[in-house]
mmCIF file of C-alpha atoms in Angstrom:
data_model
loop_
_atom_site.group_PDB
_atom_site.id
_atom_site.type_symbol
_atom_site.label_atom_id
_atom_site.label_comp_id
_atom_site.label_asym_id
_atom_site.label_seq_id
_atom_site.Cartn_x
_atom_site.Cartn_y
_atom_site.Cartn_z
ATOM 1 C CA UNK G 29 -12.939 53.578 -51.786
ATOM 2 C CA UNK G 30 -12.607 53.705 -48.002
ATOM 3 C CA UNK G 31 -9.520 52.121 -46.394
ATOM 4 C CA UNK G 32 -9.959 48.440 -45.633
ATOM 5 C CA UNK G 33 -9.862 47.927 -41.885
ATOM 6 C CA UNK G 34 -8.087 44.902 -40.441
ATOM 7 C CA UNK G 35 -10.588 42.705 -38.675
ATOM 8 C CA UNK G 36 -10.007 43.027 -34.971
ATOM 9 C CA UNK G 37 -7.855 40.354 -33.319
ATOM 10 C CA UNK G 38 -9.455 38.699 -30.306
ATOM 11 C CA UNK G 39 -7.912 37.066 -27.283
ATOM 12 C CA UNK G 40 -7.650 33.352 -28.014
ATOM 13 C CA UNK G 41 -10.370 31.465 -26.103
ATOM 14 C CA UNK G 42 -7.756 28.855 -25.126
ATOM 15 C CA UNK G 43 -5.742 31.338 -23.031
ATOM 16 C CA UNK G 44 -6.037 30.900 -19.281
ATOM 17 C CA UNK G 45 -4.577 34.335 -18.674
ATOM 18 C CA UNK G 46 -4.279 37.282 -21.050
ATOM 19 C CA UNK G 47 -0.786 38.874 -20.979
ATOM 20 C CA UNK G 48 -0.843 42.483 -19.797
ATOM 21 C CA UNK G 49 2.805 43.443 -19.628
ATOM 22 C CA UNK G 50 5.041 43.448 -22.693
ATOM 23 C CA UNK G 51 7.400 40.923 -21.154
ATOM 24 C CA UNK G 52 4.532 38.498 -20.629
ATOM 25 C CA UNK G 53 3.304 39.016 -24.190
ATOM 26 C CA UNK G 54 6.816 38.341 -25.508
ATOM 27 C CA UNK G 55 6.999 35.137 -23.442
ATOM 28 C CA UNK G 56 3.653 33.980 -24.880
ATOM 29 C CA UNK G 57 4.946 34.704 -28.406
ATOM 30 C CA UNK G 58 8.082 32.625 -27.732
ATOM 31 C CA UNK G 59 5.928 29.764 -26.493
ATOM 32 C CA UNK G 60 3.739 29.814 -29.596
ATOM 33 C CA UNK G 61 6.802 30.147 -31.878
ATOM 34 C CA UNK G 62 8.348 27.111 -30.208
ATOM 35 C CA UNK G 63 5.067 25.191 -30.543
ATOM 36 C CA UNK G 64 4.932 25.959 -34.282
ATOM 37 C CA UNK G 65 8.544 24.856 -34.837
ATOM 38 C CA UNK G 66 8.040 21.580 -32.991
ATOM 39 C CA UNK G 67 4.864 20.858 -34.983
ATOM 40 C CA UNK G 68 6.929 21.021 -38.175
ATOM 41 C CA UNK G 69 9.627 18.794 -36.725
ATOM 42 C CA UNK G 70 7.666 16.082 -34.948
ATOM 43 C CA UNK G 71 3.945 16.563 -35.542
ATOM 44 C CA UNK G 72 1.022 17.023 -33.175
ATOM 45 C CA UNK G 73 1.058 13.601 -31.567
ATOM 46 C CA UNK G 74 4.638 13.975 -30.336
ATOM 47 C CA UNK G 75 4.187 17.586 -29.220
ATOM 48 C CA UNK G 76 4.375 18.164 -25.455
ATOM 49 C CA UNK G 77 4.249 21.199 -23.224
ATOM 50 C CA UNK G 78 7.610 20.244 -21.687
ATOM 51 C CA UNK G 79 9.263 20.184 -25.072
ATOM 52 C CA UNK G 80 7.708 23.531 -25.947
ATOM 53 C CA UNK G 81 8.906 25.072 -22.659
ATOM 54 C CA UNK G 82 12.439 23.795 -23.305
ATOM 55 C CA UNK G 83 12.487 25.098 -26.882
ATOM 56 C CA UNK G 84 11.098 28.499 -25.789
ATOM 57 C CA UNK G 85 13.586 28.753 -22.915
ATOM 58 C CA UNK G 86 10.916 29.301 -20.293
ATOM 59 C CA UNK G 87 9.932 27.355 -17.142
ATOM 60 C CA UNK G 88 7.143 24.820 -17.592
ATOM 61 C CA UNK G 89 5.103 26.924 -15.177
ATOM 62 C CA UNK G 90 5.141 29.752 -17.716
ATOM 63 C CA UNK G 91 3.426 27.484 -20.195
ATOM 64 C CA UNK G 92 0.806 26.428 -17.631
ATOM 65 C CA UNK G 93 0.195 30.095 -16.844
ATOM 66 C CA UNK G 94 -1.350 30.411 -20.288
ATOM 67 C CA UNK G 95 -2.467 26.884 -21.187
ATOM 68 C CA UNK G 96 -3.789 23.844 -19.372
ATOM 69 C CA UNK G 97 -2.630 21.393 -22.045
ATOM 70 C CA UNK G 98 -1.078 21.113 -25.472
ATOM 71 C CA UNK G 99 -4.447 21.201 -27.217
ATOM 72 C CA UNK G 100 -5.246 24.598 -25.752
ATOM 73 C CA UNK G 101 -1.780 25.769 -26.772
ATOM 74 C CA UNK G 102 -2.242 24.633 -30.373
ATOM 75 C CA UNK G 103 -5.685 26.265 -30.435
ATOM 76 C CA UNK G 104 -4.012 29.572 -29.492
ATOM 77 C CA UNK G 105 -1.470 29.083 -32.268
ATOM 78 C CA UNK G 106 -4.338 28.504 -34.746
ATOM 79 C CA UNK G 107 -6.021 31.697 -33.519
ATOM 80 C CA UNK G 108 -2.768 33.656 -34.014
ATOM 81 C CA UNK G 109 -2.558 32.235 -37.528
ATOM 82 C CA UNK G 110 -6.056 33.523 -38.295
ATOM 83 C CA UNK G 111 -5.192 36.980 -37.020
ATOM 84 C CA UNK G 112 -2.058 37.001 -39.200
ATOM 85 C CA UNK G 113 -4.016 35.808 -42.246
ATOM 86 C CA UNK G 114 -6.595 38.559 -41.785
ATOM 87 C CA UNK G 115 -3.816 41.112 -41.400
ATOM 88 C CA UNK G 116 -2.162 39.958 -44.657
ATOM 89 C CA UNK G 117 -5.406 40.125 -46.594
ATOM 90 C CA UNK G 118 -6.168 43.563 -45.130
ATOM 91 C CA UNK G 119 -2.770 44.922 -46.113
ATOM 92 C CA UNK G 120 -3.070 43.479 -49.619
ATOM 93 C CA UNK G 121 -6.516 44.979 -50.198
ATOM 94 C CA UNK G 122 -5.491 48.335 -48.742
ATOM 95 C CA UNK G 123 -2.460 48.437 -51.095
ATOM 96 C CA UNK G 124 -4.695 48.102 -54.164
ATOM 97 C CA UNK G 125 -7.933 50.044 -53.528
ATOM 98 C CA UNK G 126 -9.171 49.529 -57.091
ATOM 99 C CA UNK G 127 -8.828 45.757 -56.892
ATOM 100 C CA UNK G 128 -11.846 43.996 -58.475
ATOM 101 C CA UNK G 129 -13.493 40.761 -57.403
ATOM 102 C CA UNK G 130 -10.918 38.617 -59.201
ATOM 103 C CA UNK G 131 -8.046 40.505 -57.609
ATOM 104 C CA UNK G 132 -9.682 40.138 -54.210
ATOM 105 C CA UNK G 133 -10.013 36.413 -54.704
ATOM 106 C CA UNK G 134 -6.316 36.284 -55.729
ATOM 107 C CA UNK G 135 -5.384 38.043 -52.520
ATOM 108 C CA UNK G 136 -7.354 35.676 -50.299
ATOM 109 C CA UNK G 137 -6.010 32.559 -52.015
ATOM 110 C CA UNK G 138 -2.430 33.750 -52.510
ATOM 111 C CA UNK G 139 -1.948 34.761 -48.865
ATOM 112 C CA UNK G 140 -3.230 31.333 -47.753
ATOM 113 C CA UNK G 141 -0.835 29.563 -50.114
ATOM 114 C CA UNK G 142 2.070 31.798 -48.978
ATOM 115 C CA UNK G 143 1.355 30.961 -45.309
ATOM 116 C CA UNK G 144 1.226 27.273 -46.161
ATOM 117 C CA UNK G 145 4.697 27.595 -47.679
ATOM 118 C CA UNK G 146 6.443 29.851 -45.177
ATOM 119 C CA UNK G 147 4.754 30.050 -41.756
ATOM 120 C CA UNK G 148 6.124 27.524 -39.238
ATOM 121 C CA UNK G 149 3.573 24.961 -38.163
ATOM 122 C CA UNK G 150 0.935 26.204 -40.598
ATOM 123 C CA UNK G 151 1.085 23.118 -42.837
ATOM 124 C CA UNK G 152 -0.246 21.053 -39.920
ATOM 125 C CA UNK G 153 -2.192 23.637 -37.919
ATOM 126 C CA UNK G 154 -3.597 26.451 -39.999
ATOM 127 C CA UNK G 155 -6.795 27.727 -38.323
ATOM 128 C CA UNK G 156 -7.873 24.738 -36.289
ATOM 129 C CA UNK G 157 -6.546 22.058 -33.957
ATOM 130 C CA UNK G 158 -5.944 18.571 -35.483
ATOM 131 C CA UNK G 159 -8.591 16.019 -34.651
ATOM 132 C CA UNK G 160 -7.779 14.187 -31.427
ATOM 133 C CA UNK G 161 -6.270 10.763 -31.967
ATOM 134 C CA UNK G 162 -7.478 7.800 -29.897
ATOM 135 C CA UNK G 163 -6.152 8.259 -26.373
ATOM 136 C CA UNK G 164 -5.447 11.967 -26.819
ATOM 137 C CA UNK G 165 -7.093 13.458 -23.760
ATOM 138 C CA UNK G 166 -8.176 17.093 -23.620
ATOM 139 C CA UNK G 167 -6.983 17.122 -20.039
ATOM 140 C CA UNK G 168 -3.270 17.036 -20.885
ATOM 141 C CA UNK G 169 -0.382 15.214 -22.465
ATOM 142 C CA UNK G 170 -0.148 11.543 -21.681
ATOM 143 C CA UNK G 171 2.417 10.871 -19.028
ATOM 144 C CA UNK G 172 3.180 14.472 -18.313
ATOM 145 C CA UNK G 173 0.805 15.045 -15.434
ATOM 146 C CA UNK G 174 -0.344 18.394 -16.759
ATOM 147 C CA UNK G 175 -2.223 20.668 -14.467
ATOM 148 C CA UNK G 176 -5.978 20.668 -14.637
ATOM 149 C CA UNK G 177 -8.306 23.520 -15.378
ATOM 150 C CA UNK G 178 -7.699 23.722 -19.156
ATOM 151 C CA UNK G 179 -9.843 20.806 -20.337
ATOM 152 C CA UNK G 180 -13.100 22.725 -20.591
ATOM 153 C CA UNK G 181 -11.441 25.645 -22.408
ATOM 154 C CA UNK G 182 -9.682 23.344 -24.858
ATOM 155 C CA UNK G 183 -12.872 21.386 -25.533
ATOM 156 C CA UNK G 184 -14.802 24.586 -26.271
ATOM 157 C CA UNK G 185 -12.077 25.823 -28.579
ATOM 158 C CA UNK G 186 -11.838 22.504 -30.401
ATOM 159 C CA UNK G 187 -15.602 22.507 -30.853
ATOM 160 C CA UNK G 188 -15.424 25.710 -32.929
ATOM 161 C CA UNK G 189 -15.644 25.259 -36.682
ATOM 162 C CA UNK G 190 -12.395 26.940 -37.823
ATOM 163 C CA UNK G 191 -13.599 27.491 -41.356
ATOM 164 C CA UNK G 192 -16.598 29.443 -40.148
ATOM 165 C CA UNK G 193 -14.248 31.695 -38.200
ATOM 166 C CA UNK G 194 -12.254 32.195 -41.405
ATOM 167 C CA UNK G 195 -15.428 32.989 -43.325
ATOM 168 C CA UNK G 196 -16.441 35.731 -40.898
ATOM 169 C CA UNK G 197 -13.023 37.434 -41.147
ATOM 170 C CA UNK G 198 -12.937 37.177 -44.969
ATOM 171 C CA UNK G 199 -16.538 38.404 -45.381
ATOM 172 C CA UNK G 200 -15.851 41.468 -43.250
ATOM 173 C CA UNK G 201 -12.779 42.361 -45.295
ATOM 174 C CA UNK G 202 -14.287 41.684 -48.718
ATOM 175 C CA UNK G 203 -17.550 43.474 -47.957
ATOM 176 C CA UNK G 204 -15.704 46.606 -46.909
ATOM 177 C CA UNK G 205 -13.314 46.557 -49.871
ATOM 178 C CA UNK G 206 -16.046 45.882 -52.441
ATOM 179 C CA UNK G 207 -18.572 48.192 -50.826
ATOM 180 C CA UNK G 208 -21.294 45.611 -50.366
ATOM 181 C CA UNK G 209 -23.077 44.221 -47.302
ATOM 182 C CA UNK G 210 -21.726 41.166 -45.496
ATOM 183 C CA UNK G 211 -25.110 39.481 -45.625
ATOM 184 C CA UNK G 212 -26.150 35.856 -45.330
ATOM 185 C CA UNK G 213 -25.868 35.365 -49.077
ATOM 186 C CA UNK G 214 -22.240 36.494 -49.079
ATOM 187 C CA UNK G 215 -21.425 34.365 -46.039
ATOM 188 C CA UNK G 216 -22.963 31.275 -47.694
ATOM 189 C CA UNK G 217 -20.980 31.846 -50.900
ATOM 190 C CA UNK G 218 -17.719 32.473 -49.064
ATOM 191 C CA UNK G 219 -18.301 29.417 -46.832
ATOM 192 C CA UNK G 220 -18.647 27.145 -49.858
ATOM 193 C CA UNK G 221 -15.568 28.773 -51.414
ATOM 194 C CA UNK G 222 -13.501 28.370 -48.241
ATOM 195 C CA UNK G 223 -14.501 24.737 -47.731
ATOM 196 C CA UNK G 224 -13.772 23.910 -51.368
ATOM 197 C CA UNK G 225 -10.451 25.779 -51.478
ATOM 198 C CA UNK G 226 -9.354 24.231 -48.198
ATOM 199 C CA UNK G 227 -9.853 20.709 -49.567
ATOM 200 C CA UNK G 228 -8.170 21.488 -52.871
ATOM 201 C CA UNK G 229 -5.185 23.275 -51.332
ATOM 202 C CA UNK G 230 -4.640 20.329 -49.007
ATOM 203 C CA UNK G 231 -4.664 18.068 -52.082
ATOM 204 C CA UNK G 232 -2.150 20.385 -53.816
ATOM 205 C CA UNK G 233 0.262 20.203 -50.865
ATOM 206 C CA UNK G 234 -0.138 16.413 -50.546
ATOM 207 C CA UNK G 235 0.798 16.125 -54.238
ATOM 208 C CA UNK G 236 3.733 18.532 -53.983
ATOM 209 C CA UNK G 237 5.271 19.780 -50.696
ATOM 210 C CA UNK G 238 5.489 23.244 -52.264
ATOM 211 C CA UNK G 239 1.917 23.131 -53.544
ATOM 212 C CA UNK G 240 1.159 21.626 -56.956
ATOM 213 C CA UNK G 241 0.900 24.660 -59.316
ATOM 214 C CA UNK G 242 -1.620 23.050 -61.607
ATOM 215 C CA UNK G 243 -3.965 22.150 -58.728
ATOM 216 C CA UNK G 244 -3.590 25.605 -57.260
ATOM 217 C CA UNK G 245 -4.518 27.123 -60.646
ATOM 218 C CA UNK G 246 -7.562 24.820 -60.841
ATOM 219 C CA UNK G 247 -8.581 26.041 -57.387
ATOM 220 C CA UNK G 248 -8.219 29.666 -58.496
ATOM 221 C CA UNK G 249 -10.335 29.135 -61.641
ATOM 222 C CA UNK G 250 -13.019 27.432 -59.590
ATOM 223 C CA UNK G 251 -13.140 30.323 -57.131
ATOM 224 C CA UNK G 252 -13.291 32.824 -60.005
ATOM 225 C CA UNK G 253 -16.251 31.041 -61.561
ATOM 226 C CA UNK G 254 -18.171 30.541 -58.328
ATOM 227 C CA UNK G 255 -17.391 33.604 -56.232
ATOM 228 C CA UNK G 256 -16.581 36.485 -58.606
ATOM 229 C CA UNK G 257 -20.191 36.975 -59.883
ATOM 230 C CA UNK G 258 -21.384 37.300 -56.285
ATOM 231 C CA UNK G 259 -18.632 39.781 -55.379
ATOM 232 C CA UNK G 260 -18.952 41.998 -58.436
#
């Protein structure tokens, strides 16, 4: 079995400027960390770039250097979450090279559940931006006078189907680990599995803030029955 490569991280499409120096990358990380923490505390609707800047301890101009508005900022956080999810799955598969289809499914589901429980902001923003509420403009936060130039980027990012991005990353990892092609048939199966698991996991966390164990187990059994024959 060849080592499982981590799918390559990509620069978030929401970024206005890609950090080059380490200090700039660290500042971006602090901004996204602050964004995640505030999402847990007050939700998306109350999130503002000014509050994020204050929490991160950076000037508001540093936020605008990377993002034109809060929607673009949250899109970058979602992209970082996806990179982290792919890294976790890659590490788990690489640590158990003889893992079969059932073990691979466990890894994909368990890492998602663990991120739901432990990663700041992930319960609200996992791999996609929340749907815009009435009056939520892509041009910026209401009343904050945010600088223009980010609306088009944010709209393009929001238009992406996050679950399809997840499917591509999972397919690449599973195909390599199980030594099978990442063809259209696998993508279709994984897409149905991801959409189904996403809905059921959301239900599990609505039922119990820690994730209802019985509903999570039902999700696992469903994925075993549907996906394992195609992955074997």
